Coordinates of C-alpha atoms and ligand atoms in Angstrom, one line a residue:
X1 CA -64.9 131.5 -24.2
X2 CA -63.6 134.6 -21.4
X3 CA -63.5 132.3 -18.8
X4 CA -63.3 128.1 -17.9
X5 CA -64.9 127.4 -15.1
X6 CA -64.9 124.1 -12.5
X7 CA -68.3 123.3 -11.2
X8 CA -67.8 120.2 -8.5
X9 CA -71.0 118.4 -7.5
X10 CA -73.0 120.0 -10.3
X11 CA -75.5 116.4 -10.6
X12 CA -76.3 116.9 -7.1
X13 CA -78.9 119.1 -5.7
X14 CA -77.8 122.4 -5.0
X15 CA -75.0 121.8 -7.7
X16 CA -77.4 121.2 -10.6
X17 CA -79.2 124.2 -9.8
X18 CA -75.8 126.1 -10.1
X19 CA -75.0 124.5 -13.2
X20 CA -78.0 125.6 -14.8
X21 CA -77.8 129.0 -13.9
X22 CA -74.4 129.7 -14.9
X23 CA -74.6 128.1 -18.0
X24 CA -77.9 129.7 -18.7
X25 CA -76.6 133.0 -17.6
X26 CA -73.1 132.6 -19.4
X27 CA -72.4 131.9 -23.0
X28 CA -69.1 133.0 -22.8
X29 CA -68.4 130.6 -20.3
X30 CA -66.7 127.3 -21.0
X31 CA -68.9 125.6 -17.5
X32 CA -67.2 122.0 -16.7
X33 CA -69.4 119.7 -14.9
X34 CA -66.9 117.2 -12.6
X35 CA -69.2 114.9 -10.3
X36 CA -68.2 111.0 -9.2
X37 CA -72.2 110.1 -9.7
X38 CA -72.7 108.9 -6.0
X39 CA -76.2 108.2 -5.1
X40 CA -76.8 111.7 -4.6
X41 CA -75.3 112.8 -7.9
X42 CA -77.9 112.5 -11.2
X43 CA -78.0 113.6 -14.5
X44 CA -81.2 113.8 -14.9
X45 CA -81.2 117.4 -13.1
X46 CA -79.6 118.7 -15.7
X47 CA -81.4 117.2 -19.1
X48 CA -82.0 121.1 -20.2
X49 CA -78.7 122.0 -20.3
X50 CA -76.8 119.0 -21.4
X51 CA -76.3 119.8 -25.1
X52 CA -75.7 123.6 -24.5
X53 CA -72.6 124.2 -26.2
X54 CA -70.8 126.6 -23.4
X55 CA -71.5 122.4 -21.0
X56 CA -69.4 119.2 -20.7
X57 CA -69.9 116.6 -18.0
X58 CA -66.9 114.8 -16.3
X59 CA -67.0 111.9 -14.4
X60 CA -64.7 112.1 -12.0
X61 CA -63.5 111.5 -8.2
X62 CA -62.5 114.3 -5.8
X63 CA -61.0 111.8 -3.8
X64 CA -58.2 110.4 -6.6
X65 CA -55.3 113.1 -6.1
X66 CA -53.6 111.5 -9.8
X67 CA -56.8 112.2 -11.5
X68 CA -57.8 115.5 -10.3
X69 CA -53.9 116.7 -11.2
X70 CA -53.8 115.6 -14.4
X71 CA -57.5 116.5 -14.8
X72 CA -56.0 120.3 -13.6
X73 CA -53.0 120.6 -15.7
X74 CA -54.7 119.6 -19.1
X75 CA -57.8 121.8 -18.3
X76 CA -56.4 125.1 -17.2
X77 CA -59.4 126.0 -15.2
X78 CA -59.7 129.8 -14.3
X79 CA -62.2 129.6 -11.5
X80 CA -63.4 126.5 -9.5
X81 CA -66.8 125.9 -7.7
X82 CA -66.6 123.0 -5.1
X83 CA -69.8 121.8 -4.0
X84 CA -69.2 118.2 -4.2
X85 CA -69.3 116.5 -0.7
X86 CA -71.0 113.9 1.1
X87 CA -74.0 116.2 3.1
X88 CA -76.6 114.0 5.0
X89 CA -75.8 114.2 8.7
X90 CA -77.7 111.2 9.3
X91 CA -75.6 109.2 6.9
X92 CA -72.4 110.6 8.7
X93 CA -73.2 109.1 11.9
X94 CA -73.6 105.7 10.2
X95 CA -69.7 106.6 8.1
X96 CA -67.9 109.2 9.3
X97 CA -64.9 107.9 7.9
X98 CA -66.6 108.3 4.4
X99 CA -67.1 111.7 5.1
X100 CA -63.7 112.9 6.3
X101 CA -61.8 111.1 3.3
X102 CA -64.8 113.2 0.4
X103 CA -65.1 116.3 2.1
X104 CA -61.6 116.5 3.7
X105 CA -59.3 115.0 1.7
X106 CA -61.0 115.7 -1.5
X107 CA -61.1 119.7 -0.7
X108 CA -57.0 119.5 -0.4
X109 CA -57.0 117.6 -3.8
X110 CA -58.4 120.3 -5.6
X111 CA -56.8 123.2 -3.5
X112 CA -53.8 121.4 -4.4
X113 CA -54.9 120.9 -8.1
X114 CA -55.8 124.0 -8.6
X115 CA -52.4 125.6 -6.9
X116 CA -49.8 123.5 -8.9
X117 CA -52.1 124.7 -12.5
X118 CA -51.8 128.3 -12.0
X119 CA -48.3 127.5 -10.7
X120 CA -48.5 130.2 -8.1
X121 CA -49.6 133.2 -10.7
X122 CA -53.2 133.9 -9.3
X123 CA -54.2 136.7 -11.2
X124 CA -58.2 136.5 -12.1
X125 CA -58.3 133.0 -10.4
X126 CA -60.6 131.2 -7.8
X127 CA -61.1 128.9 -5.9
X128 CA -64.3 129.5 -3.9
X129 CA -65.9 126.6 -1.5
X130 CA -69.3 126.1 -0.7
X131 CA -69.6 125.2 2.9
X132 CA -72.5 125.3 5.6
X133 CA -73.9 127.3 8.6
X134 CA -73.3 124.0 10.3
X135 CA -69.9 124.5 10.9
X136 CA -70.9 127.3 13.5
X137 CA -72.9 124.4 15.7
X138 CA -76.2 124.7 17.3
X139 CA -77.5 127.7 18.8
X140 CA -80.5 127.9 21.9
X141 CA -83.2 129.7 21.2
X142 CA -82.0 133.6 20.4
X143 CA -78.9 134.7 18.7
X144 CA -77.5 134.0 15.0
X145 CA -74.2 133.0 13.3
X146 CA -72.6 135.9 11.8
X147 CA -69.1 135.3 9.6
X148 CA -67.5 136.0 13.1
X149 CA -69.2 133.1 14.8
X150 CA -66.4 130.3 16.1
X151 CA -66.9 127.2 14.5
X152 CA -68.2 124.9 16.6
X153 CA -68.9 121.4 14.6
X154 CA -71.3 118.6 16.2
X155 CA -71.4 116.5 13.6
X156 CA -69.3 114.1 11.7
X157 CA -70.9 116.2 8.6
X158 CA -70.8 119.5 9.8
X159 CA -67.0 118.5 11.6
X160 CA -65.7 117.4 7.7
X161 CA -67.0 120.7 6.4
X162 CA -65.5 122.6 9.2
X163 CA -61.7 121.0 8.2
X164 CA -62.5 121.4 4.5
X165 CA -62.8 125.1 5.3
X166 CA -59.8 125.2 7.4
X167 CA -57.9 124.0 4.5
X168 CA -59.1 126.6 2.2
X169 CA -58.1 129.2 4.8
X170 CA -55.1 127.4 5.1
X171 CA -54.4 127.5 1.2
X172 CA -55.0 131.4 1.4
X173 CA -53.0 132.2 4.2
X174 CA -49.8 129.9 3.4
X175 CA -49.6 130.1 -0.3
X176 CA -52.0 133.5 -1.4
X177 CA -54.8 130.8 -2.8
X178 CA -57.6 133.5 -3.8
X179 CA -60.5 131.7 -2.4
X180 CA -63.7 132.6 -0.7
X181 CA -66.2 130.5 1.6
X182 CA -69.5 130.8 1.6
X183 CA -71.8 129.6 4.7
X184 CA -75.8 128.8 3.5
X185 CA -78.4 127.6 5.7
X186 CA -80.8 124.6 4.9
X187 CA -81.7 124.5 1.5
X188 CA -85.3 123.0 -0.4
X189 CA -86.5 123.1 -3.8
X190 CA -86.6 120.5 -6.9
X191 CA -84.3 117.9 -7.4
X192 CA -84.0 117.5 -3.5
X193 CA -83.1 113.5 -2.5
X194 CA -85.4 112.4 -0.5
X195 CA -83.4 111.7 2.6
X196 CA -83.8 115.2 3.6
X197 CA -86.3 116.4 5.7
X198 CA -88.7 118.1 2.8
X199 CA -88.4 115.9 0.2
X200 CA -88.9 113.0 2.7
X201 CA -92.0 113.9 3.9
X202 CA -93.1 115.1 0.4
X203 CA -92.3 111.4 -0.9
X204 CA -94.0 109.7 2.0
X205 CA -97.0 111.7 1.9
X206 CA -98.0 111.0 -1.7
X207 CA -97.1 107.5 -0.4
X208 CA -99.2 107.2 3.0
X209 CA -96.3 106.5 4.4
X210 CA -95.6 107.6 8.1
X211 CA -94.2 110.8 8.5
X212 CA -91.0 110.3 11.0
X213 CA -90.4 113.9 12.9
X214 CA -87.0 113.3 15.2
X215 CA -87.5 113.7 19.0
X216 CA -90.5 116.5 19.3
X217 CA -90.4 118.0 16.4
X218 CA -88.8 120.9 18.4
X219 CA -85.6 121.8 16.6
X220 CA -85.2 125.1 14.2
X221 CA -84.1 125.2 10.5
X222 CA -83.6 128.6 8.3
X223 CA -85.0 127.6 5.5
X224 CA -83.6 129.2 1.9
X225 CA -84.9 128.0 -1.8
X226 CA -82.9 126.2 -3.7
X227 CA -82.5 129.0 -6.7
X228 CA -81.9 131.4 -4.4
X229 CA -78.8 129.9 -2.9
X230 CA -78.0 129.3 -6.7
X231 CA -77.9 133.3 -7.2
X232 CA -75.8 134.1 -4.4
X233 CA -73.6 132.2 -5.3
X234 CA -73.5 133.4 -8.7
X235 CA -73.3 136.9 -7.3
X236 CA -70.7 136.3 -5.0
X237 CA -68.2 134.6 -7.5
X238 CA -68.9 137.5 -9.7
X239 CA -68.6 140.0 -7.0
X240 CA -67.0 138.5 -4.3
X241 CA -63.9 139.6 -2.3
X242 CA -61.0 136.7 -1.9
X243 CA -60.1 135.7 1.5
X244 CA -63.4 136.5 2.8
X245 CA -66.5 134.3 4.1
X246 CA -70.2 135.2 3.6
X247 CA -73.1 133.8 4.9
X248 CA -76.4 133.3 2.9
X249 CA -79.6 132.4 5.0
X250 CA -83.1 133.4 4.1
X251 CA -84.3 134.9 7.5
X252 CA -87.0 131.9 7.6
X253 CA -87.0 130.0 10.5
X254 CA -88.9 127.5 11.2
X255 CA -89.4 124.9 13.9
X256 CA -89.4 121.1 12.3
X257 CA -92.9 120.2 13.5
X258 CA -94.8 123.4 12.4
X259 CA -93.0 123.1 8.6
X260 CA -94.6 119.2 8.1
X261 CA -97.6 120.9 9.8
X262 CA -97.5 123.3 6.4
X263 CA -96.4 120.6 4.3
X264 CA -99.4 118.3 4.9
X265 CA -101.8 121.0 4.7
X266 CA -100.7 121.9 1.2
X267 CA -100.4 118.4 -0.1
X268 CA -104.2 118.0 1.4
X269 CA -105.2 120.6 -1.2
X270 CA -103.2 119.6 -4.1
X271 CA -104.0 115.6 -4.1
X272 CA -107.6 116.4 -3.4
X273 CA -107.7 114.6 0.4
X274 CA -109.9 115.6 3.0
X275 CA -108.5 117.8 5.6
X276 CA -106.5 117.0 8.8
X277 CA -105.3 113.5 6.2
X278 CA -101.8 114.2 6.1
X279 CA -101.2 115.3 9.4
X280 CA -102.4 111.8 10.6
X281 CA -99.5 110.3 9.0
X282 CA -96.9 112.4 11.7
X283 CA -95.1 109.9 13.9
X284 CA -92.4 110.6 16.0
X285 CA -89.4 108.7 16.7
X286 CA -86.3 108.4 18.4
X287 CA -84.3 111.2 18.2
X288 CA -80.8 111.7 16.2
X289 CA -78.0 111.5 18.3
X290 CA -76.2 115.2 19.1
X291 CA -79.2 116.8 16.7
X292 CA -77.9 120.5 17.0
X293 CA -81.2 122.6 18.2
X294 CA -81.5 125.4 15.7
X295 CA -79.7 127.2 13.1
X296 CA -80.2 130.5 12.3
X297 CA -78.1 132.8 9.6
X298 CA -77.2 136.8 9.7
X299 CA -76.9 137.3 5.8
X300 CA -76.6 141.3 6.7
X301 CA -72.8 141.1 5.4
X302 CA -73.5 139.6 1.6
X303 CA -77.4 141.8 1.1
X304 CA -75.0 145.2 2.3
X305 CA -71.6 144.6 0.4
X306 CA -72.8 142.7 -2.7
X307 CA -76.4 143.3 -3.0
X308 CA -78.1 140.0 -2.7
X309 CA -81.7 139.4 -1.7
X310 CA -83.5 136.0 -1.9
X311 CA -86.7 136.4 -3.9
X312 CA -89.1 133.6 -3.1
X313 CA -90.8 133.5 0.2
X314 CA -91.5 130.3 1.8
X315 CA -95.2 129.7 1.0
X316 CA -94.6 130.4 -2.8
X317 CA -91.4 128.0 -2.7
X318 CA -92.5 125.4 -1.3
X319 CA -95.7 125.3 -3.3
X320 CA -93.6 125.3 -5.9
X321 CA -91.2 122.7 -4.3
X322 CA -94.3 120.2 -3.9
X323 CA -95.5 120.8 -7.5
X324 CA -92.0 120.2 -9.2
X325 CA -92.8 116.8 -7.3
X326 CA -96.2 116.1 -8.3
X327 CA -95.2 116.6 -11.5
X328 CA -91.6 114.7 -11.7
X329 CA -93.2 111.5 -10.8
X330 CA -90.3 109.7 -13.1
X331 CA -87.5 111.8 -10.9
X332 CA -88.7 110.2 -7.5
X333 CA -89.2 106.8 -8.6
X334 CA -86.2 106.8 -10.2
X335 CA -84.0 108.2 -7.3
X336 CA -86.2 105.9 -4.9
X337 CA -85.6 102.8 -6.3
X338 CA -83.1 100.1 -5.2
X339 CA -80.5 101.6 -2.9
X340 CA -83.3 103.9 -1.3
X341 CA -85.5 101.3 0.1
X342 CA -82.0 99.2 1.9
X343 CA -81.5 102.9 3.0
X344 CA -84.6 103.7 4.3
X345 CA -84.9 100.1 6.1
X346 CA -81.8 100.9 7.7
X347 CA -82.3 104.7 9.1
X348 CA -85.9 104.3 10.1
X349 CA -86.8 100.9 10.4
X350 CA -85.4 100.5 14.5
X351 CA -86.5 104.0 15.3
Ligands
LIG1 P1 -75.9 116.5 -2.7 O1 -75.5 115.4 -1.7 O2 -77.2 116.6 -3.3 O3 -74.8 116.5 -3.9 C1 -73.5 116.2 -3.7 C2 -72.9 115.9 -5.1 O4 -71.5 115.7 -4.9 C3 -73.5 114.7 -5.8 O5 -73.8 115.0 -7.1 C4 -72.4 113.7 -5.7 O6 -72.4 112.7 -6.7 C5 -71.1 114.5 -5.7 N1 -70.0 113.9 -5.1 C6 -70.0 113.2 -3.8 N2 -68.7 112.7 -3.6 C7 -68.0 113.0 -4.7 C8 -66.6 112.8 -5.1 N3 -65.8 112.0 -4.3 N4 -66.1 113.2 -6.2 C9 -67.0 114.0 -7.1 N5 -68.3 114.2 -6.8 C10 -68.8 113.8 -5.6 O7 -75.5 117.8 -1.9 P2 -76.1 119.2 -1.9 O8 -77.2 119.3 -0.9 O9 -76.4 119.6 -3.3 O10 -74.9 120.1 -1.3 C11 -73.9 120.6 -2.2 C12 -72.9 121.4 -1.3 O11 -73.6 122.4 -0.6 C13 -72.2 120.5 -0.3 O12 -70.9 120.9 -0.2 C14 -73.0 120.8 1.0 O13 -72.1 120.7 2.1 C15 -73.3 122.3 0.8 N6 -74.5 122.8 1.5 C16 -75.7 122.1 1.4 C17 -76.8 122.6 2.1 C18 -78.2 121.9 1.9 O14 -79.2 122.3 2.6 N7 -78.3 120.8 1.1 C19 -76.8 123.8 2.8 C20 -75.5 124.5 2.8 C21 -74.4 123.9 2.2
LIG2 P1 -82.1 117.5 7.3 O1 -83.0 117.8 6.1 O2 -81.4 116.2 7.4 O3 -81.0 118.7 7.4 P2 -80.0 119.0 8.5 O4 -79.9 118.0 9.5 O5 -78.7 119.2 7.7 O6 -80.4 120.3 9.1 O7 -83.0 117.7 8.6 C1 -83.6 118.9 8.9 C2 -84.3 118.8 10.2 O8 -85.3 117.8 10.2 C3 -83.4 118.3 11.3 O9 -83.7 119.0 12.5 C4 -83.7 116.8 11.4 C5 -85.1 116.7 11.1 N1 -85.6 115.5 10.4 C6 -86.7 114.8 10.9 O10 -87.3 115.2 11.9 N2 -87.1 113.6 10.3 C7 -86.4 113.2 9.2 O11 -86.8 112.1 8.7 C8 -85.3 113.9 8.7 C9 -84.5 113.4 7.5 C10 -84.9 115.1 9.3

């Protein structure tokens, strides 16, 4: 095996997706799996891969400094991939303390971790962290957040990520840390838990449920698929320069009311209902508390110094991302059982 390599988070959404591609992509890869299960984290993203002999799966907390130490010194990792975090903004203003202690804390543990193992010899290491565009804040209506953009977190989410990144800087600058950060805008595609806004409305329209749009339906995501984040990461670990931060965003903005608009229309189609059915179901409700107005990523630095494009546009994703559903039906009931419903009750029930 050329290299052993740390994925963090890789039973969550985005991190299953990078798990699968890397081991897919890399049989001379040793790819280590380290995820806590939380309800975010399943292994049933990653049933394909999980007898391919270049995968292992470790259960494990970010947050328990003796574990990831010893985890680091009998490993000998020689590249790490931290994606593991808590990441729904709404469940941050519910326990922001939950999120300062996994994203926060957590990130030092393995900066730490990973320090003491290569015992300051960093030749051919990395440590690269996977942050968000929500670090940079909200923006009004023109404008976009370029790697130069001050940070300027909102929320306790995006305000967790923001001091995770400092500490990776921090890392860099005080000890010589290789790392690199990498800043994506709102992701979508399968395996999405259905808190988020896609998947959310994808579950409640197969269910008739109603469809809750925050405040008017106003604010602006850039939307990216899910596989396509994947691949920029892939490329930028591969290609990417230490010490420096990149931005991925899919130029694809769109306001929240208009996307549910799309959604319903294609769901009409592909569950046979008459036309105008879904959209019947939008209801809007009170709106979440400091919601930051619009995000919107300038990628020009990664497409011109390392050559990524995304290649699925969002009509063709997110038919894809609403078949993947239609056809998982196992997946959602599954992830939607239980804890879901006590979640749902309490985010949506007084709003
Ligand atoms: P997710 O919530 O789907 O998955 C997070 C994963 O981390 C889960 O598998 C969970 O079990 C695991 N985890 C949580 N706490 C842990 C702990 N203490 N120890 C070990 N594992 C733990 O999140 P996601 O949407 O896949 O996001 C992955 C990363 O990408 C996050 O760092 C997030 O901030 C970042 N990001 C997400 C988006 C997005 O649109 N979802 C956009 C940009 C960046
Ligand atoms: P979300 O998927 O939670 O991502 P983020 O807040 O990290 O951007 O939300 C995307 C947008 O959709 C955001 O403006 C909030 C809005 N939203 C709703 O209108 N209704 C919902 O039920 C959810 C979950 C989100």
């Amino acid at each position: 095996m050329s290299k052993k390599i740390l994925i963090t988070g890789g039973a969550g959404f985005i991190g299953s997706h990078v798990v699968r591609l890397f081991v897919k992509s890399h049989p001379e890869y040793s790819i280590v799996n380290l995820d806590k299960l939380t309800y975010a984290g399943n292994l049933e993203n990653l049933r394909d891969v999980e007898t391919n002999q270049n995968y292992r799966f470790v259960k494990g907390d970010i947050v328990d400094y003796e574990f990831i130490k010893e985890f680091f010194s009998k490993e000998q990792f020689d590249g790490v991939i931290h994606l593991a975090a808590e990441s729904h903004v709404d469940r941050s203003l519910e326990n922001p303390a939950e999120f300062a202690v996994t994203n926060i804390v957590g990130t030092l543990n393995l900066l730490q971790a990973a320090r003491l193992s290569w015992k300051d010899n960093f030749s051919k290491k990395l440590f690269y962290h996977i942050s968000t565009d929500e670090v940079y804040g909200s923006l009004d209506h023109g404008g976009f957040f370029t790697e130069e953009t001050p940070v300027d977190p909102r929320s306790p989410y995006s305000a967790s990520k923001t001091g995770s990144d400092h500490f990776v800087k921090a890392f860099h600058s005080s000890y010589g840390l290789p790392v690199i950060i990498s800043r994506c805008s709102n992701n979508y595609g399968p395996n999405h838990f259905p808190e988020k806004l896609i998947p959310l409305m994808i579950y409640n329209i197969i269910n008739n449920k109603p469809l809750p749009v925050y405040g008017k339906g106003e604010n602006v995501r850039d939307w990216l698929y899910v596989e396509d984040h994947a691949s920029a990461i892939h490329v930028i670990f591969e290609k990417g320069k230490a010490g420096e931060v990149y931005n991925i965003g899919g130029n694809n903005e769109w306001k929240n009311i208009d996307l549910v608009m799309m959604l319903c229309q294609i769901m009409d189609k592909k569950l046979n209902r008459e036309k105008g059915a879904s959209e019947k179901l939008i209801t809007y409700v009170k709106d979440r508390a400091g919601h930051d107005l619009r995000y919107a990523i300038d990628s020009t630095k990664l497409q011109h110094e390392l050559g990524w494009k995304p290649s699925i546009d969002f009509p063709a994703g997110l038919e894809k991302t609403v078949d993947w559903f239609l056809n998982n039906p196992e997946w959602l009931d599954h992830v939607t059982s239980g804890a879901y419903r006590e979640y749902y009750k309490s985010m949506y029930d007084n709003r």
